[in-house]
């Protein structure tokens, strides 16, 4: 998908949707769901033992790659598997609401929105984790 490819090119410097900061899940019947970080949850912020995860002035949860020790506690606590990791890389990653995916979407189907305004806020986020489990992936694992 254009959105995941654009994201992975921007942040992982390669076209590898498994390294995208967002996930697009097929729900069947031509429907898809975008999994990105719930910026209001902040369980990862509280769980980080070295305070490498903070909230910036715009309310976006950010990871300081220099402080992160790669313990993956944030990945374990994320209820929607939006905090992810790639087995070959030591630091987890997540959507930072940059908008690269929205610009890359050829259908204009994506937008950065406040939680209460977003149709995604009504999606049962547990389903996103279930899709990953059904695929045999560990919580937060980007690819097998």
CSV table of C-alpha atoms in Angstrom, one decimal:
chain,number,residue,atom,x,y,z
A,1,UNK,CA,0.0,0.0,0.0
A,2,UNK,CA,1.2,3.5,-0.8
A,3,UNK,CA,0.8,4.7,2.8
A,4,UNK,CA,2.9,2.0,4.5
A,5,UNK,CA,5.5,2.2,1.7
A,6,UNK,CA,5.8,5.9,2.1
A,7,UNK,CA,6.2,5.6,5.9
A,8,UNK,CA,8.8,2.9,5.7
A,9,UNK,CA,10.8,4.8,3.1
A,10,UNK,CA,10.7,7.9,5.3
A,11,UNK,CA,11.7,6.3,8.6
A,12,UNK,CA,13.4,2.9,7.7
A,13,UNK,CA,15.0,4.2,4.5
A,14,UNK,CA,13.7,1.2,2.6
A,15,UNK,CA,10.4,0.2,1.0
A,16,UNK,CA,9.4,-2.4,3.5
A,17,UNK,CA,5.8,-2.1,4.9
A,18,UNK,CA,6.8,-4.3,7.8
A,19,UNK,CA,8.9,-1.4,9.0
A,20,UNK,CA,6.1,1.1,8.5
A,21,UNK,CA,5.1,3.0,11.6
A,22,UNK,CA,1.5,2.3,10.7
A,23,UNK,CA,-0.3,-1.0,10.0
A,24,UNK,CA,-3.1,-1.6,7.5
A,25,UNK,CA,-5.2,-4.6,8.4
A,26,UNK,CA,-7.6,-6.3,6.0
A,27,UNK,CA,-11.0,-6.7,7.6
A,28,UNK,CA,-12.6,-8.5,4.7
A,29,UNK,CA,-15.2,-7.3,2.2
A,30,UNK,CA,-12.8,-4.8,0.9
A,31,UNK,CA,-12.6,-3.0,4.3
A,32,UNK,CA,-9.3,-2.1,5.9
A,33,UNK,CA,-8.3,-0.6,9.3
A,34,UNK,CA,-5.3,1.6,10.0
A,35,UNK,CA,-3.5,0.9,13.2
A,36,UNK,CA,-1.6,3.8,14.5
A,37,UNK,CA,-0.8,5.0,18.1
A,38,UNK,CA,-3.6,6.1,20.4
A,39,UNK,CA,-1.8,9.2,21.5
A,40,UNK,CA,-4.1,9.4,24.6
A,41,UNK,CA,-3.4,5.9,26.0
A,42,UNK,CA,0.2,6.6,27.1
A,43,UNK,CA,0.7,3.3,28.9
A,44,UNK,CA,4.0,3.0,27.2
A,45,UNK,CA,5.1,6.4,28.7
A,46,UNK,CA,4.4,5.1,32.2
A,47,UNK,CA,6.0,1.7,31.5
A,48,UNK,CA,9.4,2.9,30.2
A,49,UNK,CA,12.0,2.3,32.8
A,50,UNK,CA,14.4,5.0,31.4
A,51,UNK,CA,11.9,7.7,30.5
A,52,UNK,CA,12.8,7.4,26.8
A,53,UNK,CA,9.1,7.8,25.9
A,54,UNK,CA,7.6,11.2,26.4
A,55,UNK,CA,4.7,13.3,25.1
A,56,UNK,CA,5.6,16.4,23.0
A,57,UNK,CA,3.7,19.7,23.1
A,58,UNK,CA,1.4,18.5,20.4
A,59,UNK,CA,0.4,15.6,22.5
A,60,UNK,CA,2.2,13.0,20.4
A,61,UNK,CA,4.0,10.1,22.1
A,62,UNK,CA,7.6,10.1,21.1
A,63,UNK,CA,10.6,7.7,21.6
A,64,UNK,CA,14.0,9.1,22.2
A,65,UNK,CA,16.2,6.5,20.4
A,66,UNK,CA,19.3,7.7,22.3
A,67,UNK,CA,17.8,7.0,25.7
A,68,UNK,CA,15.9,3.7,24.8
A,69,UNK,CA,17.6,0.6,26.1
A,70,UNK,CA,15.5,-1.8,23.9
A,71,UNK,CA,13.8,-3.6,26.8
A,72,UNK,CA,10.5,-3.6,24.8
A,73,UNK,CA,8.4,-3.0,27.9
A,74,UNK,CA,6.5,-0.4,25.9
A,75,UNK,CA,5.7,-3.0,23.3
A,76,UNK,CA,4.4,-5.5,25.9
A,77,UNK,CA,2.1,-2.9,27.5
A,78,UNK,CA,0.6,-1.5,24.2
A,79,UNK,CA,-3.1,-2.6,24.1
A,80,UNK,CA,-3.4,-2.2,20.3
A,81,UNK,CA,0.0,-3.4,19.1
A,82,UNK,CA,0.8,0.1,17.8
A,83,UNK,CA,4.1,0.2,19.5
A,84,UNK,CA,6.2,-2.2,17.3
A,85,UNK,CA,9.6,-3.6,16.9
A,86,UNK,CA,11.6,-5.2,14.1
A,87,UNK,CA,13.6,-8.2,15.4
A,88,UNK,CA,16.9,-7.0,13.9
A,89,UNK,CA,16.7,-3.5,15.3
A,90,UNK,CA,17.1,-2.6,19.0
A,91,UNK,CA,14.6,0.3,19.3
A,92,UNK,CA,10.8,0.0,19.0
A,93,UNK,CA,8.9,2.4,16.8
A,94,UNK,CA,5.4,3.8,16.4
A,95,UNK,CA,3.4,6.3,14.4
A,96,UNK,CA,4.2,9.9,15.3
A,97,UNK,CA,1.3,11.5,13.5
A,98,UNK,CA,3.6,13.0,10.9
A,99,UNK,CA,1.1,12.8,8.0
A,100,UNK,CA,3.4,11.1,5.5
A,101,UNK,CA,0.8,8.3,5.1
A,102,UNK,CA,-2.0,10.8,4.5
A,103,UNK,CA,-0.1,12.5,1.7
A,104,UNK,CA,0.8,9.2,0.1
A,105,UNK,CA,-2.7,7.8,0.0
A,106,UNK,CA,-3.9,7.9,-3.6
A,107,UNK,CA,-7.6,7.7,-2.5
A,108,UNK,CA,-7.3,10.4,0.2
A,109,UNK,CA,-8.7,7.9,2.7
A,110,UNK,CA,-6.4,8.8,5.6
A,111,UNK,CA,-6.3,11.8,7.8
A,112,UNK,CA,-4.8,12.9,11.1
A,113,UNK,CA,-7.7,13.5,13.3
A,114,UNK,CA,-8.6,14.0,17.0
A,115,UNK,CA,-9.6,10.8,18.6
A,116,UNK,CA,-13.2,11.7,19.1
A,117,UNK,CA,-13.5,12.8,15.5
A,118,UNK,CA,-12.0,9.7,14.0
A,119,UNK,CA,-14.0,6.7,12.7
A,120,UNK,CA,-11.0,4.6,13.9
A,121,UNK,CA,-11.8,5.5,17.4
A,122,UNK,CA,-14.9,3.3,17.2
A,123,UNK,CA,-12.9,0.3,16.0
A,124,UNK,CA,-12.5,-2.4,18.6
A,125,UNK,CA,-8.7,-2.1,19.0
A,126,UNK,CA,-8.5,-5.6,20.5
A,127,UNK,CA,-9.2,-6.8,17.0
A,128,UNK,CA,-5.9,-5.4,15.7
A,129,UNK,CA,-4.0,-7.4,18.3
A,130,UNK,CA,-6.1,-10.5,17.4
A,131,UNK,CA,-5.2,-10.1,13.7
A,132,UNK,CA,-1.5,-10.1,14.6
A,133,UNK,CA,-1.9,-13.1,16.9
A,134,UNK,CA,-3.7,-15.0,14.2
A,135,UNK,CA,-0.8,-14.3,11.9
A,136,UNK,CA,1.5,-15.9,14.5
A,137,UNK,CA,3.2,-12.6,15.4
A,138,UNK,CA,4.3,-11.6,18.8
A,139,UNK,CA,2.7,-8.5,20.3
A,140,UNK,CA,4.3,-5.5,18.5
A,141,UNK,CA,6.4,-7.6,16.2
A,142,UNK,CA,6.6,-6.0,12.8
A,143,UNK,CA,7.4,-9.1,10.7
A,144,UNK,CA,8.3,-12.7,10.8
